[in-house]
Amino acid sequence: MSGFEKFVKFVTKYVTLWVILCAVFAYFVPAPFKPYGGTIPWFLGIIMLSMGLSMTPNDFKLVLTRPKDVIIGIVTLYAFMPLVGLGLGTIFHLDPMLTVGLVLLGCTPTGTSSNVMTFLAKGDKALAVTVSSLSTIVAPAVMPVLLLFYVGKYLPIDAVGLFMSIVKIVIIPIALGLLIHKFFTKQMPVILKVVPLATVGAIICIISVIVALNVERLQAVAGMAALTLVLYTAIGLLIGYTVARLLRMKAPKRKAMTFIVGVQNTALAVTLGITYFDPMSAIPGAIGVVWTTVFCSFVASLWGNKTEDTTEAVPPAQGTAH
């Protein structure tokens, strides 16, 4: 393993630590980051380009071989998670823009981190990869409709503009990544060595800018926002697992469903929140970047260490939802 590969492995292994450190720095020293609010969509584009570079036609083969599982995953995600966000915002009487942020997070597709969590948990990674890819592809059509329905009363929703924005910062970079993968096959081993580093760098930049732009707001709402994100994530994991259990899916599929529903594209929620709504609506996604990674990694590692005989029990997420 080369020195560069070791460096990339080190950076990606401790990504949560880098995110926390940079977020804390941006909180106490926000001035250097504030002028770069307009760069957030570009950084998300880098993340989506990285996703496209890592995708292959095999990521979609389950649509043909196991369409029922894929449809269940996507429908469960988009049907339940916006309601969870709206419900928590209503129960805790959150600031309307925080509620919008929670619903926005609930309307986002499955995050690619769900693939990693499913792998760690020894779940059905093929199902996780397919749902994360397909839920992202359909996001431009699904997200504006859901947001218009759930948060249209809080603020005007530019559904057409939102659709075009998601296409530009999600679909086009993914398509470009797929094209590069197709036409530069020989160079892909080298390119894929850089992809994780670019993704981590983009995530750190997004979070640093968002924190810097929301210092005053975070001082007022950080505690309540953090509490709702803890509950939001735990409920999402529980819903994914419960739906799979009720449908009598086998253990590997249940694990995949748990993270398909509980792990979402927080970077997309942050980007759309600050671009189309209000900086405060980006706070749930910003907190979610850190919390989802920490909590779901913990759940996945515990679950993955269990024997197959014990995977029939209720997953750790259910016991920690409090």
XYZ file of C-alpha atoms in Angstrom:
322
model
C 0.000 0.000 0.000
C 1.432 3.369 -1.049
C 1.851 6.341 1.252
C -1.050 8.135 -0.451
C -3.357 5.149 -0.014
C -2.440 4.983 3.677
C -3.210 8.691 3.997
C -6.612 8.282 2.313
C -7.427 5.311 4.552
C -6.460 7.309 7.628
C -8.572 10.311 6.594
C -11.659 8.228 5.736
C -11.380 6.053 8.837
C -11.643 9.059 11.142
C -14.020 11.161 9.040
C -16.370 11.742 11.984
C -13.515 13.177 14.030
C -12.516 15.575 11.238
C -16.119 16.714 10.828
C -16.468 17.388 14.561
C -13.144 19.235 14.797
C -13.880 21.409 11.767
C -17.426 22.122 12.964
C -16.132 23.217 16.366
C -13.484 25.422 14.738
C -16.058 26.994 12.405
C -18.334 27.638 15.392
C -15.699 29.593 17.310
C -13.972 31.128 14.270
C -16.756 31.576 11.687
C -15.431 34.580 9.757
C -13.175 32.696 7.293
C -16.025 30.412 6.216
C -18.963 32.830 5.931
C -18.142 34.182 2.457
C -18.371 30.700 0.941
C -22.073 29.950 1.359
C -22.487 29.920 -2.407
C -19.996 27.091 -2.809
C -22.112 24.519 -0.974
C -23.943 23.240 -4.106
C -20.570 22.743 -5.784
C -19.287 20.673 -2.887
C -22.439 18.548 -2.976
C -21.828 18.133 -6.701
C -18.402 16.700 -5.857
C -20.032 14.210 -3.486
C -22.564 13.182 -6.139
C -19.832 12.937 -8.782
C -17.956 10.628 -6.423
C -21.115 8.556 -6.057
C -21.437 8.303 -9.841
C -17.795 7.276 -10.204
C -18.363 4.480 -7.693
C -21.541 3.185 -9.371
C -21.825 0.440 -11.984
C -24.755 -1.097 -13.895
C -24.748 -3.871 -11.289
C -26.043 -1.338 -8.767
C -29.389 -1.425 -10.560
C -29.669 -5.130 -11.387
C -31.883 -5.853 -8.377
C -34.575 -3.662 -9.979
C -35.012 -6.513 -12.446
C -34.256 -9.510 -10.245
C -35.832 -8.381 -6.945
C -38.117 -5.439 -7.755
C -40.357 -6.049 -4.745
C -37.521 -5.542 -2.238
C -36.311 -2.379 -3.987
C -39.798 -0.874 -4.192
C -40.469 -1.629 -0.518
C -37.250 0.121 0.473
C -37.913 3.267 -1.557
C -41.601 3.536 -0.633
C -40.899 3.015 3.083
C -38.252 5.734 3.036
C -40.281 8.381 1.241
C -43.601 7.489 2.885
C -42.493 7.508 6.522
C -39.508 9.795 7.045
C -41.135 13.120 6.058
C -43.923 12.266 8.501
C -41.381 11.533 11.236
C -39.771 14.940 10.674
C -43.119 16.733 10.665
C -44.314 14.807 13.712
C -41.235 15.627 15.804
C -41.378 19.275 14.781
C -45.025 19.442 15.827
C -44.616 17.535 19.109
C -41.681 19.663 20.272
C -43.141 22.927 18.924
C -39.959 23.652 17.015
C -39.247 26.852 15.140
C -41.027 26.497 11.757
C -37.712 26.554 9.890
C -36.353 23.726 12.042
C -39.489 21.741 11.253
C -38.967 22.491 7.566
C -35.394 21.228 7.955
C -36.550 17.979 9.546
C -39.129 17.400 6.815
C -36.536 18.293 4.184
C -34.195 15.702 5.678
C -37.060 13.200 5.646
C -37.631 13.834 1.947
C -34.028 13.146 0.940
C -32.947 9.840 -0.605
C -31.011 7.129 1.165
C -27.444 8.200 1.860
C -24.562 6.210 0.429
C -23.371 5.685 4.013
C -26.209 3.164 4.362
C -24.157 0.851 2.142
C -21.240 0.999 4.564
C -23.498 0.509 7.590
C -25.200 -2.473 5.947
C -21.802 -3.998 5.157
C -20.637 -3.554 8.757
C -23.864 -5.137 9.995
C -23.444 -8.110 7.610
C -26.663 -7.194 5.854
C -27.858 -7.355 2.245
C -25.465 -4.814 0.737
C -26.783 -5.345 -2.810
C -30.220 -4.185 -1.673
C -28.759 -1.171 0.150
C -26.685 -0.128 -2.873
C -29.594 -0.466 -5.287
C -32.044 1.482 -3.118
C -29.548 4.258 -2.356
C -28.806 4.616 -6.075
C -32.401 4.454 -7.289
C -33.842 6.648 -4.510
C -31.290 9.288 -5.512
C -32.206 9.028 -9.198
C -35.933 9.576 -8.480
C -35.290 12.345 -5.925
C -35.822 15.267 -8.369
C -39.376 14.105 -9.031
C -40.263 12.952 -5.514
C -38.741 15.631 -3.260
C -40.539 18.733 -4.643
C -43.912 16.992 -4.410
C -43.347 15.869 -0.817
C -42.047 19.274 0.284
C -44.943 21.071 -1.382
C -47.378 18.792 0.433
C -45.790 18.830 3.895
C -44.251 22.278 4.336
C -46.080 24.410 1.791
C -47.958 26.025 4.696
C -44.720 27.253 6.258
C -43.262 28.938 3.179
C -43.712 29.073 -0.595
C -42.146 26.136 -2.412
C -40.647 26.669 -5.862
C -41.231 23.097 -6.989
C -39.915 23.657 -10.517
C -36.800 25.448 -9.273
C -36.248 22.741 -6.691
C -36.575 20.063 -9.364
C -34.041 21.791 -11.605
C -31.652 22.363 -8.705
C -31.696 18.694 -7.685
C -31.115 17.693 -11.296
C -28.120 20.044 -11.537
C -26.453 19.175 -8.244
C -27.406 15.483 -8.037
C -28.350 13.868 -11.343
C -25.875 15.609 -13.666
C -22.814 14.903 -11.462
C -23.900 11.261 -11.028
C -24.414 10.914 -14.786
C -21.005 12.485 -15.396
C -19.447 10.035 -12.942
C -21.075 7.097 -14.725
C -19.801 8.347 -18.091
C -16.270 8.761 -16.754
C -16.487 5.242 -15.315
C -17.582 3.918 -18.706
C -15.076 5.696 -20.949
C -12.039 5.763 -18.670
C -12.128 2.194 -17.408
C -8.362 1.809 -17.383
C -7.905 4.944 -15.286
C -10.645 4.069 -12.784
C -8.410 2.238 -10.275
C -6.386 5.430 -9.865
C -9.447 7.710 -9.859
C -11.238 5.617 -7.241
C -8.274 5.997 -4.909
C -8.907 9.759 -4.852
C -12.712 9.593 -4.609
C -12.951 8.944 -0.822
C -10.616 11.871 -0.088
C -12.637 14.209 -2.309
C -15.876 13.099 -0.650
C -14.572 13.641 2.877
C -13.155 17.042 1.918
C -16.465 18.133 0.402
C -18.443 17.018 3.465
C -16.066 18.893 5.796
C -16.344 22.047 3.697
C -20.155 21.904 3.652
C -20.433 21.435 7.407
C -17.847 24.123 8.188
C -19.678 26.715 6.072
C -23.102 25.766 7.440
C -21.923 25.990 11.051
C -20.253 29.354 10.405
C -23.433 30.751 8.858
C -25.575 29.522 11.756
C -23.535 30.334 14.874
C -26.186 32.602 16.404
C -29.007 30.223 15.521
C -27.126 27.230 16.900
C -26.670 29.015 20.215
C -30.445 29.276 20.474
C -31.630 25.919 19.140
C -28.705 23.465 19.172
C -29.934 21.490 22.193
C -33.461 20.940 20.932
C -32.284 20.305 17.376
C -29.823 17.677 18.628
C -32.533 15.966 20.687
C -34.915 15.760 17.750
C -32.142 14.362 15.522
C -31.420 11.644 18.080
C -35.084 10.653 18.055
C -35.418 11.093 14.292
C -32.549 8.713 13.559
C -33.644 6.098 16.105
C -37.222 6.169 14.797
C -36.003 5.843 11.204
C -33.932 2.775 12.041
C -36.838 1.263 13.941
C -39.287 1.868 11.075
C -36.966 0.238 8.554
C -36.478 -2.796 10.749
C -40.158 -3.095 11.702
C -41.434 -2.920 8.110
C -38.956 -5.614 7.091
C -39.941 -7.755 10.082
C -43.663 -7.415 9.346
C -43.015 -8.434 5.741
C -41.074 -11.476 7.010
C -37.821 -10.509 5.323
C -34.776 -12.550 6.271
C -32.155 -11.131 8.629
C -29.758 -9.698 5.980
C -32.641 -7.853 4.288
C -33.897 -6.537 7.629
C -30.486 -5.109 8.370
C -30.344 -3.432 4.966
C -33.851 -2.006 5.375
C -32.925 -0.629 8.778
C -30.144 1.533 7.338
C -31.932 2.266 4.052
C -34.601 4.119 6.018
C -32.475 5.413 8.895
C -29.503 6.808 6.943
C -30.295 9.642 4.541
C -28.428 12.113 2.360
C -27.813 14.792 4.992
C -25.495 16.775 2.698
C -28.331 17.194 0.188
C -30.678 18.363 2.948
C -28.097 20.929 4.076
C -27.523 22.213 0.542
C -31.195 22.573 -0.361
C -32.027 24.068 3.033
C -29.576 26.924 2.724
C -30.216 27.414 -1.007
C -34.010 27.344 -1.118
C -35.329 27.897 2.381
C -33.561 29.399 5.389
C -30.127 28.799 6.985
C -31.875 27.421 10.076
C -33.521 24.717 7.982
C -30.024 23.390 7.241
C -29.282 22.760 10.935
C -30.995 19.325 11.212
C -28.997 18.055 8.245
C -25.762 19.544 9.585
C -26.220 17.847 12.961
C -27.339 14.701 11.169
C -24.039 14.418 9.282
C -22.255 13.818 12.575
C -24.917 12.072 14.633
C -26.084 9.637 11.958
C -22.511 8.542 11.271
C -21.675 8.036 14.946
C -24.909 6.353 16.041
C -25.462 4.143 12.987
C -21.818 3.026 12.928
C -22.235 1.969 16.550
C -25.441 0.083 15.791
C -23.949 -1.559 12.701
C -20.798 -2.693 14.497
C -22.763 -4.180 17.393
C -25.136 -5.891 15.019
C -22.322 -7.168 12.800
C -20.595 -8.772 15.778
C -23.659 -10.849 16.613
C -23.959 -14.398 15.347
C -26.635 -15.234 12.812
C -28.674 -16.868 15.570
C -28.956 -13.586 17.456
C -29.813 -11.401 14.482
C -33.412 -12.431 14.887
C -33.602 -10.268 17.984
C -34.605 -6.622 18.007
C -31.699 -4.525 16.659
C -29.721 -2.248 18.973
C -31.454 0.826 17.550
C -34.716 -0.261 19.089
C -33.192 -0.556 22.516
C -31.462 2.833 22.341
C -34.424 4.854 21.138
C -35.110 6.918 24.222
